Structure formats: structure tokens, C-alpha cells
Amino acid sequence: MEIKVLHQVMEWNEDVSAEVRKTLSEKKVCLINVMGSPGTGKTSLITELIARLRGSFSIGVIEGDITGQIDAEKIAALQIPAVQLNTDGACHIEAMSIQHILPQFDLHALDVLFVENIGNLVCPAEFDIGENFRITILSIPEGDDKVAKYPLMFTDTDCLVLNKCDMLPYFDFDLGRVEKDYRGVNPEGPLFQISSRTGDGLDALTQHLEGRIRAALA
């Protein structure tokens, strides 16, 4: 019975995600789903990408959290349209929530909509929210075993970002292991080593994302 209920939930989410994707396609908006653990640097990366992309694209942000609006306030301070989405305990964002929140934005005035998903390496990977592509962030302090432990998150992503690489000298982190594990589940997926704090690696990541965004909007 539990399997049947889960199957129905997933089918329902797929139907709604298709509607979200159709709406955004008609409005020429690229939706980017940013996923990763709490503290991995999702908000910091989004703010750095905004700084680098806002000259070329009009950007909005949906900030997902269990509760509060700390991250949305950081985005709004950049004069970027931001809406806080609180799940009140749910460990992921579903397509229905995105569908309900889209009217809060002037989609005609946007090119890119970032969604910062709930900090979690499990549930968000299972739910298509109508995104054009996914970014998964893994930070050095989290450890080098996360791809092996949570393979779905890294299998179903379009881009892996290793953040906080400036901290490599202080952690026993095996870059080779992460790359090997990642290639085992996602052979063609791009991998970028960056530091949101120092800016290292961000130019290459920005160039890659700009190409993906232009392709999605074409």
C-alpha cells in the first residue's frame, strides 16, 4: 500500500512539473534547481552567480527553507526579486509549491529563476520541480564520501560544484575519490571546483551556466 501511495504522489508531481515547465517555456524563463546539504554554500553561490550573470540576464530567486526568511533577505538586499518558500517541516520542494509561487513574479521581466532547495541530500533529488537543469553543491567540510552515500542526488544532477575548495588544506578530503564516484554515477556530468569566498573557479562555472541558460532560452 505504501508503494502505491508513493507512486501516486510521484505521478502527480510529474504532472504538475510538466505544467510548470510549459509555463516557464512560454514565458522564456530558465529555472535552475540548486541542491545541497545545509551549510554547503547554496545561498553564497547564488549571490556570487547573481553578481556575474545579472549584466546579461534578469534574475529572480525562490528561497526554500523549513522556516524563516534569512536567505531571502540576503537576496532581496541585492535588489533581486525574491520570494521565501517555507515548507514547515517538509524536507523538499514539490512542483505544486513552485506552481503556486510563480504568480508572485513578473515572469515577463525575468530570464532566470533560481530555486534554492531545502538543505538535504536525499528527498530533493526525487522531485522534479519543472527545472531546466539542476546544480548540486558539495562542500569540502562535508567529506568525500557523500557521492557514494547519496548516489541519486549526484546521478540526477546536471552539474556538480565542489565548494569551499580554499579549505582543502585543512580537511582530509580526497578529490580523486569524489571524481571517481561521480563519474561512476554520472559519466558526462560537469564538475567544477570553486570557492565562493575567494572567487576561485567561479568564472569557469559562470561561463558554463551562461551557455546552459542561453540554450534553454533559445
XYZ file of C-alpha atoms in Angstrom, residues 10-143:
134
model
C 5.288 10.936 -7.762
C 2.941 10.752 -10.765
C 1.045 13.785 -9.501
C 4.292 15.708 -9.048
C 5.378 14.802 -12.577
C 2.109 16.127 -13.994
C 2.492 19.433 -12.172
C 6.189 19.762 -13.015
C 5.281 19.412 -16.683
C 2.804 22.274 -16.289
C 5.449 24.434 -14.575
C 7.942 23.675 -17.335
C 5.380 24.592 -20.017
C 4.525 27.884 -18.301
C 8.163 28.891 -17.970
C 8.936 27.858 -21.525
C 6.141 30.078 -22.808
C 7.467 32.982 -20.710
C 11.086 32.298 -21.760
C 12.318 31.765 -18.196
C 15.058 29.286 -17.281
C 14.517 27.560 -13.913
C 17.649 26.361 -12.089
C 17.260 23.991 -9.139
C 20.146 24.403 -6.643
C 20.512 21.494 -4.219
C 22.877 20.503 -1.424
C 23.230 19.987 2.322
C 22.656 22.716 4.925
C 25.764 24.871 5.120
C 27.206 23.737 1.804
C 27.034 27.293 0.462
C 23.910 27.339 -1.688
C 22.954 30.934 -0.880
C 26.543 32.175 -1.149
C 26.924 30.560 -4.559
C 23.629 32.003 -5.802
C 24.649 35.521 -4.696
C 28.005 35.158 -6.464
C 26.306 33.909 -9.632
C 23.855 36.811 -9.496
C 26.779 39.239 -9.417
C 28.271 37.614 -12.514
C 25.100 36.976 -14.501
C 22.912 39.981 -13.782
C 24.590 42.015 -16.521
C 23.290 39.525 -19.091
C 20.065 38.211 -17.556
C 17.174 39.379 -15.386
C 17.159 37.128 -12.325
C 14.709 36.092 -9.612
C 15.133 33.714 -6.674
C 12.871 31.348 -4.749
C 14.417 30.638 -1.345
C 13.340 27.316 0.151
C 13.683 26.743 3.892
C 11.947 24.831 6.645
C 11.175 28.163 8.286
C 12.416 31.770 8.430
C 13.487 34.198 5.716
C 17.169 34.855 6.404
C 18.364 33.799 2.955
C 15.569 35.618 1.106
C 16.551 38.834 2.892
C 20.136 38.417 1.644
C 18.891 38.094 -1.935
C 16.436 40.985 -1.645
C 19.285 43.195 -0.393
C 20.853 42.741 -3.835
C 17.743 44.306 -5.408
C 16.777 40.938 -6.866
C 13.121 39.759 -6.782
C 12.974 37.077 -4.098
C 10.182 35.016 -2.571
C 10.579 32.902 0.548
C 9.058 29.418 0.376
C 8.741 27.810 3.812
C 7.902 24.100 3.866
C 7.063 23.993 7.595
C 8.916 20.733 8.093
C 8.904 19.128 4.640
C 12.373 18.020 3.524
C 11.998 19.037 -0.127
C 10.177 21.349 -2.535
C 7.486 19.922 -4.808
C 6.329 21.190 -8.183
C 2.976 22.316 -6.775
C 4.745 24.806 -4.493
C 6.621 26.255 -7.457
C 3.388 26.468 -9.459
C 1.704 28.382 -6.622
C 4.603 30.792 -6.184
C 5.204 31.717 -9.843
C 2.424 34.370 -9.887
C 4.449 36.291 -7.279
C 6.973 37.110 -10.019
C 6.647 39.171 -13.180
C 7.740 36.328 -15.434
C 7.743 38.566 -18.484
C 10.555 40.537 -16.847
C 12.700 37.504 -15.918
C 15.175 35.347 -17.794
C 16.421 33.169 -14.942
C 14.766 31.884 -11.785
C 16.999 30.214 -9.210
C 15.381 27.876 -6.681
C 17.382 27.180 -3.545
C 16.010 23.814 -2.485
C 15.804 22.548 1.088
C 19.159 21.575 2.587
C 19.092 17.799 2.110
C 20.956 15.223 0.005
C 18.037 12.775 -0.191
C 14.487 13.971 -0.829
C 15.047 16.923 -3.235
C 16.667 14.607 -5.779
C 13.434 12.640 -6.133
C 11.177 15.560 -7.083
C 11.183 17.285 -10.465
C 10.046 20.869 -9.885
C 9.915 21.850 -13.558
C 13.552 22.937 -13.695
C 15.594 23.264 -16.864
C 18.617 21.903 -15.055
C 19.985 21.064 -11.634
C 23.105 22.142 -9.768
C 24.275 20.022 -6.841
C 26.752 21.555 -4.398
C 29.107 19.524 -2.208
C 31.412 21.358 0.188
C 34.826 20.202 1.364
C 33.922 20.113 5.103
C 31.114 17.624 4.377
C 33.580 14.857 3.495
